[in-house]
Every structure is written in structure tokens, then in C-alpha cells.
CSV table of C-alpha atoms in Angstrom, one decimal:
chain,number,residue,atom,x,y,z
A,1,UNK,CA,0.0,0.0,0.0
A,2,UNK,CA,1.3,3.5,-0.7
A,3,UNK,CA,-0.3,6.9,-1.5
A,4,UNK,CA,-0.1,7.6,-5.2
A,5,UNK,CA,0.3,11.3,-4.6
A,6,UNK,CA,3.9,10.7,-3.5
A,7,UNK,CA,4.9,9.7,-7.0
A,8,UNK,CA,3.2,12.8,-8.4
A,9,UNK,CA,5.0,15.0,-5.9
A,10,UNK,CA,8.4,13.4,-6.7
A,11,UNK,CA,7.8,13.9,-10.4
A,12,UNK,CA,7.0,17.6,-10.0
A,13,UNK,CA,9.8,18.4,-7.6
A,14,UNK,CA,12.5,16.2,-9.0
A,15,UNK,CA,15.1,14.3,-7.2
A,16,UNK,CA,17.1,15.5,-4.2
A,17,UNK,CA,14.3,16.1,-1.7
A,18,UNK,CA,16.2,16.8,1.6
A,19,UNK,CA,16.3,13.8,3.8
A,20,UNK,CA,14.8,15.7,6.7
A,21,UNK,CA,11.7,16.5,4.5
A,22,UNK,CA,11.4,12.8,3.6
A,23,UNK,CA,11.5,11.8,7.3
A,24,UNK,CA,8.8,14.4,8.2
A,25,UNK,CA,6.7,13.2,5.3
A,26,UNK,CA,7.1,9.6,6.4
A,27,UNK,CA,6.2,10.5,10.0
A,28,UNK,CA,3.1,12.3,8.8
A,29,UNK,CA,2.1,9.4,6.6
A,30,UNK,CA,2.5,6.9,9.5
A,31,UNK,CA,0.5,9.1,11.9
A,32,UNK,CA,-2.3,9.2,9.3
A,33,UNK,CA,-2.4,5.5,8.8
A,34,UNK,CA,-2.1,4.7,12.5
A,35,UNK,CA,-5.0,7.0,13.3
A,36,UNK,CA,-7.1,5.4,10.6
A,37,UNK,CA,-6.3,1.9,11.9
A,38,UNK,CA,-7.1,2.8,15.4
A,39,UNK,CA,-10.5,4.2,14.3
A,40,UNK,CA,-11.3,1.1,12.2
A,41,UNK,CA,-10.4,-1.2,15.1
A,42,UNK,CA,-12.3,0.8,17.6
A,43,UNK,CA,-15.5,0.6,15.5
A,44,UNK,CA,-15.0,-3.1,15.0
A,45,UNK,CA,-14.2,-3.0,11.3
A,46,UNK,CA,-10.9,-4.7,11.7
A,47,UNK,CA,-10.4,-7.9,13.8
A,48,UNK,CA,-7.1,-9.7,14.2
A,49,UNK,CA,-7.8,-13.4,15.1
A,50,UNK,CA,-5.6,-14.9,17.7
A,51,UNK,CA,-4.9,-17.8,15.4
A,52,UNK,CA,-4.2,-17.4,11.7
A,53,UNK,CA,-6.6,-19.2,9.2
A,54,UNK,CA,-6.0,-20.5,5.7
A,55,UNK,CA,-8.9,-20.8,3.2
A,56,UNK,CA,-8.4,-23.3,0.4
A,57,UNK,CA,-10.5,-24.0,-2.7
A,58,UNK,CA,-10.0,-27.3,-4.5
A,59,UNK,CA,-13.6,-28.1,-5.6
A,60,UNK,CA,-16.9,-26.3,-5.6
A,61,UNK,CA,-16.6,-26.2,-1.8
A,62,UNK,CA,-14.0,-24.4,0.4
A,63,UNK,CA,-11.9,-25.6,3.3
A,64,UNK,CA,-11.1,-23.3,6.2
A,65,UNK,CA,-8.5,-24.5,8.6
A,66,UNK,CA,-6.0,-23.2,11.1
A,67,UNK,CA,-2.9,-22.2,9.2
A,68,UNK,CA,0.0,-24.6,9.2
A,69,UNK,CA,2.9,-22.5,10.5
A,70,UNK,CA,6.0,-22.8,8.4
A,71,UNK,CA,8.7,-24.7,10.4
A,72,UNK,CA,11.3,-22.5,11.9
A,73,UNK,CA,13.9,-25.2,11.1
A,74,UNK,CA,13.3,-24.7,7.4
A,75,UNK,CA,11.7,-26.6,4.5
A,76,UNK,CA,13.9,-29.7,4.4
A,77,UNK,CA,12.4,-32.7,2.5
A,78,UNK,CA,10.8,-34.3,5.7
A,79,UNK,CA,9.2,-31.0,6.6
A,80,UNK,CA,7.7,-30.7,3.1
A,81,UNK,CA,6.1,-34.1,3.4
A,82,UNK,CA,4.8,-33.4,6.8
A,83,UNK,CA,3.2,-30.1,5.7
A,84,UNK,CA,0.9,-31.4,3.0
A,85,UNK,CA,-2.4,-29.6,3.6
A,86,UNK,CA,-4.6,-31.8,5.7
A,87,UNK,CA,-8.4,-31.9,5.4
A,88,UNK,CA,-8.4,-30.1,2.1
A,89,UNK,CA,-11.0,-31.3,-0.4
A,90,UNK,CA,-9.2,-33.0,-3.4
A,91,UNK,CA,-9.2,-31.0,-6.7
A,92,UNK,CA,-12.0,-31.5,-9.1
A,93,UNK,CA,-11.4,-33.8,-12.0
A,94,UNK,CA,-10.1,-32.2,-15.2
A,95,UNK,CA,-7.6,-29.9,-13.4
A,96,UNK,CA,-4.0,-30.0,-14.7
A,97,UNK,CA,-1.9,-32.2,-12.4
A,98,UNK,CA,1.3,-30.0,-12.8
A,99,UNK,CA,2.5,-26.7,-14.0
A,100,UNK,CA,4.1,-26.8,-17.5
A,101,UNK,CA,7.8,-27.0,-16.9
A,102,UNK,CA,8.3,-25.8,-20.5
A,103,UNK,CA,6.6,-22.5,-19.8
A,104,UNK,CA,4.1,-21.1,-17.3
A,105,UNK,CA,2.9,-17.5,-16.8
A,106,UNK,CA,3.1,-15.9,-13.3
A,107,UNK,CA,1.3,-12.7,-12.2
A,108,UNK,CA,2.3,-10.9,-9.0
A,109,UNK,CA,0.0,-8.0,-8.0
A,110,UNK,CA,-1.0,-6.0,-4.9
A,111,UNK,CA,-4.7,-5.6,-5.9
A,112,UNK,CA,-5.3,-2.8,-3.3
A,113,UNK,CA,-8.3,-4.6,-1.9
A,114,UNK,CA,-10.0,-4.7,-5.3
A,115,UNK,CA,-11.9,-1.5,-4.4
A,116,UNK,CA,-11.1,0.8,-7.4
A,117,UNK,CA,-13.5,1.2,-10.3
A,118,UNK,CA,-12.8,-1.0,-13.2
A,119,UNK,CA,-10.7,-3.4,-11.1
A,120,UNK,CA,-12.7,-6.5,-11.9
A,121,UNK,CA,-12.2,-6.0,-15.7
A,122,UNK,CA,-8.5,-5.8,-15.2
A,123,UNK,CA,-8.5,-8.8,-12.9
A,124,UNK,CA,-10.4,-10.9,-15.4
A,125,UNK,CA,-8.0,-10.1,-18.2
A,126,UNK,CA,-4.9,-10.8,-16.2
A,127,UNK,CA,-6.4,-14.0,-14.7
A,128,UNK,CA,-7.2,-15.3,-18.2
A,129,UNK,CA,-3.5,-15.0,-19.2
A,130,UNK,CA,-1.9,-16.5,-16.1
A,131,UNK,CA,-1.1,-19.9,-14.7
A,132,UNK,CA,-0.1,-18.8,-11.2
A,133,UNK,CA,-1.3,-15.6,-9.5
A,134,UNK,CA,0.4,-14.1,-6.4
A,135,UNK,CA,-1.9,-11.5,-4.9
A,136,UNK,CA,-1.4,-9.2,-1.9
A,137,UNK,CA,-4.1,-7.1,-0.2
A,138,UNK,CA,-6.6,-9.7,-1.3
A,139,UNK,CA,-10.1,-9.3,0.3
A,140,UNK,CA,-11.9,-12.6,0.0
A,141,UNK,CA,-15.2,-11.3,-1.2
A,142,UNK,CA,-17.9,-13.3,-3.0
A,143,UNK,CA,-17.0,-11.4,-6.1
A,144,UNK,CA,-13.3,-12.4,-5.9
A,145,UNK,CA,-14.2,-16.0,-5.3
A,146,UNK,CA,-16.5,-16.0,-8.2
A,147,UNK,CA,-13.9,-14.6,-10.6
A,148,UNK,CA,-11.3,-17.1,-9.5
A,149,UNK,CA,-13.8,-19.9,-9.9
A,150,UNK,CA,-14.8,-18.8,-13.4
A,151,UNK,CA,-11.2,-18.6,-14.4
A,152,UNK,CA,-10.6,-22.2,-13.3
A,153,UNK,CA,-8.2,-21.5,-10.4
A,154,UNK,CA,-7.5,-23.5,-7.3
A,155,UNK,CA,-6.3,-21.2,-4.5
A,156,UNK,CA,-5.1,-20.8,-1.0
A,157,UNK,CA,-5.5,-17.6,1.1
A,158,UNK,CA,-3.9,-16.9,4.4
A,159,UNK,CA,-5.7,-14.2,6.3
A,160,UNK,CA,-3.7,-11.6,8.1
A,161,UNK,CA,-6.8,-10.0,9.6
A,162,UNK,CA,-10.6,-9.6,9.0
A,163,UNK,CA,-12.2,-6.5,7.7
A,164,UNK,CA,-15.9,-6.4,8.3
A,165,UNK,CA,-15.9,-10.2,8.6
A,166,UNK,CA,-14.1,-10.6,5.3
A,167,UNK,CA,-10.7,-12.3,5.3
A,168,UNK,CA,-7.8,-10.1,4.1
A,169,UNK,CA,-4.3,-11.2,3.3
A,170,UNK,CA,-2.2,-12.9,0.6
A,171,UNK,CA,-3.7,-15.3,-1.9
A,172,UNK,CA,-1.9,-17.6,-4.3
A,173,UNK,CA,-4.0,-19.2,-7.1
A,174,UNK,CA,-2.9,-21.7,-9.7
A,175,UNK,CA,-4.3,-24.0,-12.3
A,176,UNK,CA,-3.0,-27.0,-10.4
A,177,UNK,CA,-3.2,-27.9,-6.7
A,178,UNK,CA,-0.2,-27.4,-4.5
A,179,UNK,CA,1.3,-30.4,-2.7
A,180,UNK,CA,2.3,-28.3,0.3
A,181,UNK,CA,1.3,-25.1,2.0
A,182,UNK,CA,2.5,-23.2,5.1
A,183,UNK,CA,2.3,-19.6,6.2
A,184,UNK,CA,3.3,-17.1,8.9
A,185,UNK,CA,2.2,-13.6,10.0
A,186,UNK,CA,4.4,-10.7,11.2
A,187,UNK,CA,2.7,-7.9,13.1
A,188,UNK,CA,3.2,-4.3,12.1
A,189,UNK,CA,4.8,-2.6,15.1
A,190,UNK,CA,2.8,0.6,14.9
A,191,UNK,CA,-0.6,-0.4,13.5
A,192,UNK,CA,-0.5,-3.8,15.2
A,193,UNK,CA,-2.2,-5.3,12.1
A,194,UNK,CA,-0.3,-8.3,10.7
A,195,UNK,CA,1.1,-8.9,7.3
A,196,UNK,CA,1.1,-12.5,6.0
A,197,UNK,CA,3.4,-14.7,3.9
A,198,UNK,CA,2.1,-17.8,2.1
A,199,UNK,CA,4.4,-20.6,0.8
A,200,UNK,CA,3.1,-23.2,-1.7
A,201,UNK,CA,4.8,-26.0,-3.6
A,202,UNK,CA,3.6,-27.1,-7.1
A,203,UNK,CA,4.5,-30.1,-9.2
A,204,UNK,CA,6.2,-29.5,-12.6
A,205,UNK,CA,5.5,-31.6,-15.6
A,206,UNK,CA,8.0,-34.2,-16.7
A,207,UNK,CA,10.2,-33.9,-13.7
A,208,UNK,CA,10.3,-34.9,-10.0
A,209,UNK,CA,11.4,-31.4,-9.1
A,210,UNK,CA,8.7,-29.1,-7.7
A,211,UNK,CA,8.4,-25.4,-7.6
A,212,UNK,CA,8.2,-23.5,-4.3
A,213,UNK,CA,6.5,-20.1,-4.4
A,214,UNK,CA,6.7,-17.6,-1.5
A,215,UNK,CA,4.0,-14.9,-1.6
A,216,UNK,CA,4.9,-12.0,0.7
A,217,UNK,CA,3.4,-8.7,1.8
A,218,UNK,CA,6.2,-7.1,3.7
A,219,UNK,CA,6.0,-5.0,6.9
A,220,UNK,CA,5.4,-1.3,6.0
A,221,UNK,CA,4.3,1.1,8.7
A,222,UNK,CA,7.5,1.5,10.7
A,223,UNK,CA,10.3,3.9,10.7
A,224,UNK,CA,12.7,1.3,12.3
A,225,UNK,CA,14.1,-1.7,10.4
A,226,UNK,CA,13.8,-4.4,13.1
A,227,UNK,CA,10.3,-5.7,12.3
A,228,UNK,CA,11.0,-5.7,8.5
A,229,UNK,CA,14.3,-7.5,9.1
A,230,UNK,CA,12.7,-10.0,11.4
A,231,UNK,CA,10.1,-10.9,8.7
A,232,UNK,CA,12.9,-11.5,6.2
A,233,UNK,CA,15.0,-13.4,8.7
A,234,UNK,CA,12.1,-15.7,9.2
A,235,UNK,CA,11.5,-16.2,5.5
A,236,UNK,CA,15.1,-16.8,4.7
A,237,UNK,CA,15.4,-19.3,7.5
A,238,UNK,CA,12.4,-21.2,6.2
A,239,UNK,CA,13.6,-21.3,2.6
A,240,UNK,CA,17.4,-21.9,3.3
A,241,UNK,CA,17.1,-25.7,3.4
A,242,UNK,CA,15.1,-26.0,0.1
A,243,UNK,CA,17.2,-26.9,-2.9
A,244,UNK,CA,14.7,-26.9,-5.8
A,245,UNK,CA,13.3,-24.2,-8.1
A,246,UNK,CA,12.0,-21.2,-6.1
A,247,UNK,CA,10.1,-18.0,-6.6
A,248,UNK,CA,9.9,-15.2,-4.0
A,249,UNK,CA,7.6,-12.4,-5.0
A,250,UNK,CA,5.1,-9.8,-3.7
A,251,UNK,CA,4.9,-6.3,-2.3
A,252,UNK,CA,8.1,-6.2,-0.5
A,253,UNK,CA,7.8,-2.5,0.5
A,254,UNK,CA,11.4,-1.7,-0.3
A,255,UNK,CA,11.0,2.1,0.0
A,256,UNK,CA,14.4,2.8,1.4
A,257,UNK,CA,18.0,1.7,0.8
A,258,UNK,CA,18.2,-0.3,4.0
A,259,UNK,CA,15.1,-2.4,3.2
A,260,UNK,CA,16.4,-3.0,-0.4
A,261,UNK,CA,19.8,-4.0,1.0
A,262,UNK,CA,18.1,-6.6,3.3
A,263,UNK,CA,16.2,-8.2,0.4
A,264,UNK,CA,19.2,-8.3,-1.8
A,265,UNK,CA,21.3,-10.0,0.9
A,266,UNK,CA,18.6,-12.7,1.3
A,267,UNK,CA,18.5,-13.1,-2.5
A,268,UNK,CA,22.3,-13.5,-2.7
A,269,UNK,CA,22.4,-16.1,0.1
A,270,UNK,CA,19.5,-18.1,-1.5
A,271,UNK,CA,21.0,-17.9,-5.0
A,272,UNK,CA,18.0,-15.9,-6.3
A,273,UNK,CA,18.1,-13.6,-9.3
A,274,UNK,CA,15.8,-10.5,-9.7
A,275,UNK,CA,13.5,-10.4,-12.7
A,276,UNK,CA,14.2,-7.3,-14.8
A,277,UNK,CA,11.5,-5.2,-16.4
A,278,UNK,CA,12.1,-3.0,-19.5
A,279,UNK,CA,10.4,-0.6,-19.6
A,280,UNK,CA,10.3,-0.7,-15.8
A,281,UNK,CA,6.8,0.4,-14.9
A,282,UNK,CA,6.8,-1.0,-11.4
A,283,UNK,CA,5.2,1.2,-8.8
A,284,UNK,CA,7.4,3.5,-6.7
A,285,UNK,CA,7.3,5.1,-3.3
A,286,UNK,CA,10.0,7.6,-2.3
A,287,UNK,CA,11.5,6.9,-5.8
A,288,UNK,CA,12.0,3.2,-5.1
A,289,UNK,CA,10.3,0.1,-6.5
A,290,UNK,CA,8.1,-1.8,-4.1
A,291,UNK,CA,7.2,-5.0,-6.0
A,292,UNK,CA,9.7,-7.7,-6.9
A,293,UNK,CA,10.0,-11.2,-8.4
A,294,UNK,CA,13.0,-13.2,-7.5
A,295,UNK,CA,13.7,-16.7,-8.9
A,296,UNK,CA,16.1,-19.7,-8.9
A,297,UNK,CA,16.3,-22.8,-11.0
A,298,UNK,CA,14.2,-21.2,-13.7
A,299,UNK,CA,14.7,-19.1,-16.8
A,300,UNK,CA,12.8,-15.9,-17.7
A,301,UNK,CA,11.3,-16.0,-21.1
A,302,UNK,CA,9.4,-12.7,-20.9
A,303,UNK,CA,8.6,-10.1,-18.3
A,304,UNK,CA,6.4,-7.0,-18.3
A,305,UNK,CA,5.1,-4.5,-15.8
A,306,UNK,CA,1.7,-3.1,-16.9
A,307,UNK,CA,0.5,0.3,-15.9
A,308,UNK,CA,-3.0,0.3,-14.4
A,309,UNK,CA,-5.3,2.8,-12.7
A,310,UNK,CA,-7.3,0.1,-10.8
A,311,UNK,CA,-4.7,-0.4,-8.0
A,312,UNK,CA,-1.9,1.6,-6.5
A,313,UNK,CA,0.5,-1.1,-7.6
A,314,UNK,CA,1.2,-2.2,-11.2
A,315,UNK,CA,1.0,-5.9,-11.9
A,316,UNK,CA,4.1,-7.9,-12.8
A,317,UNK,CA,3.8,-10.6,-15.4
A,318,UNK,CA,6.6,-13.2,-16.0
A,319,UNK,CA,6.8,-16.2,-18.2
A,320,UNK,CA,9.1,-18.8,-16.6
A,321,UNK,CA,10.4,-22.2,-17.8
A,322,UNK,CA,12.4,-24.7,-15.9
A,323,UNK,CA,16.1,-23.8,-16.5
A,324,UNK,CA,17.0,-26.8,-18.6
A,325,UNK,CA,13.8,-26.9,-20.7
A,326,UNK,CA,13.5,-25.7,-24.3
A,327,UNK,CA,11.8,-22.3,-24.8
A,328,UNK,CA,8.0,-22.5,-24.8
A,329,UNK,CA,5.8,-21.8,-27.7
A,330,UNK,CA,3.6,-19.4,-25.8
């Protein structure tokens, strides 16, 4: 989440805004958001459940269960087998059993709660063209469920909180069911509203290797780095033992140099590369890109960031293939 007016102000005033002005602006922004969150919580609009819940859709019905916390010791092979989602209805017949290792399309997008005019039209278009969708600020409304169902997706959503009794958090949808899911939440130190991270593992066609996908909405409303770093320390610890193909993507809220440095350090240690976008239309805050796609064990066939007016973040679309597969005819 970020106010679009900041990009406009930066464009009109140019680079070189004094650091003290930026700090004052950040402090004012945080005070505004905190005040709004306190008001919404006081009026009962926002509720943070003591236990995190994951909602899964594999058939015409949904399964709601307590979230399987990602193991602190990391995703070694035995942890992946133990973490297969229990109690989830099997996928309906006719669904693909694996992602195409020769080429699959991924979309990563903070959908800004799906509340802007025209958003549904954009969502339908992007969902038609994707095999995996990684969404942040997803509000699990009946409308969103219907669009996912009509597009033929199986999905998992880990709620960070409830807004007017609607689950809100990160959602990962794909045209095949995951073999594994786990998640964790990290609480914003100022607003006390959590951000969630969801990890899913998908089979790939023609190989025993499986793709691990981490969908993260990073800590935002803090002027100190500790909570943000704790969130990435936890993610890195979870992923460190995994040796297969990997994607880490989402709204990483890298709006200053320190945050970007922490993300790059994790990427380097995990052997991840950043997807490049040309032209680079990713959304900015304080002049820095917020949304990222990192990968390992894959090759990028095509990547694009599309400018939209229906969210405060522009969606990122990437065509991947398994690193040793021939280029797809997509």
C-alpha cells in the first residue's frame, strides 16, 4: 500500500528532496495510517484473530483450517512431506496435475483490496492470461471468489486479519493444486495489524522437481528496520534448506535503501536472481520500486510490468520455464 500522490510530488519536484523532509513526510504518513487503523479497530471494522486461518479452494466447496505454520527449522524434505495440507478437499477432476515446466505464466500483484473502479475488468483479463497468480491485499469477497472460480483456479488464502468479517491477506492461485502449503504472520509494530506470507509447492510436468512459491506482503508502517528484518530473517530461515526451483515475490515494501539491501542480501544467500523489467513500470514510493519477483532454478522467457489505474500497484507478469527446458511456444 502506498499513496499515489507521492509519485506525483516526486515527479513535480524532481530528485534531491532533503532527507529531513522525507522523514517528516514519512512520519506524517505513518500518523495518518495509525489514526485510521485505530479508528477502524475501535469501530469493530478490523479484527485480528488470535490464530491465523487459511482458506483453500479445491472443488466447488472451500476448506477453512488453522494455518500450518512454516517450520522454523526450514523446509527440508521431511518438513515438506509433513506439511501437505490436511483436510483439504481433493481437486475437481479435469484440473491439470502439474505446471508446465516448458513454460508457465506468473502474475504478481497487490490488488489494493479490489476496491477501485474497473478493477474487476483488469483482474479478469490478467487471470485469463496467467497460470499462477500471487496476490497481496486480497479481500476474500464473494466477487473475488466467483472470478477465481470462473477462471478455473485452485487457490489458498492466508488471512492476516478480518475487515468487516471478510478475510484479508495474501492469496496464491494456480491451475493445479499445491502439494504443500504453510504460512506465517508478522505484526506491524505501529498499527498492530499483521502482514502474511504464504508458501506453496507445485509439481512441474515431466520432472520430479517441484516449484516452491513464496508470496509475501512485507512490513510497511514502521520507521525502524527491526520488524521488517525479522520478517525477512524468518522467510530466509524457512527457505534456506530448500534446494529446488524457487520464486519469492510480492509487495516487499522496499521504499528505502536499508530495506532493499536486506532483500538483496537474502537473494544472494539463497541464490536468487531478480527479474528485470524493460520498460520498468513497477510502482514506486520515495522513488524506489516496491514490488519484486526473485527466482532460482528457472529461466525468464518474458517479463512485463503493466501500468493500471485500478490499483496503487502495477501488476508484474513473467513467463518462466524450468532452467533446462527448451523455450516454450507461448
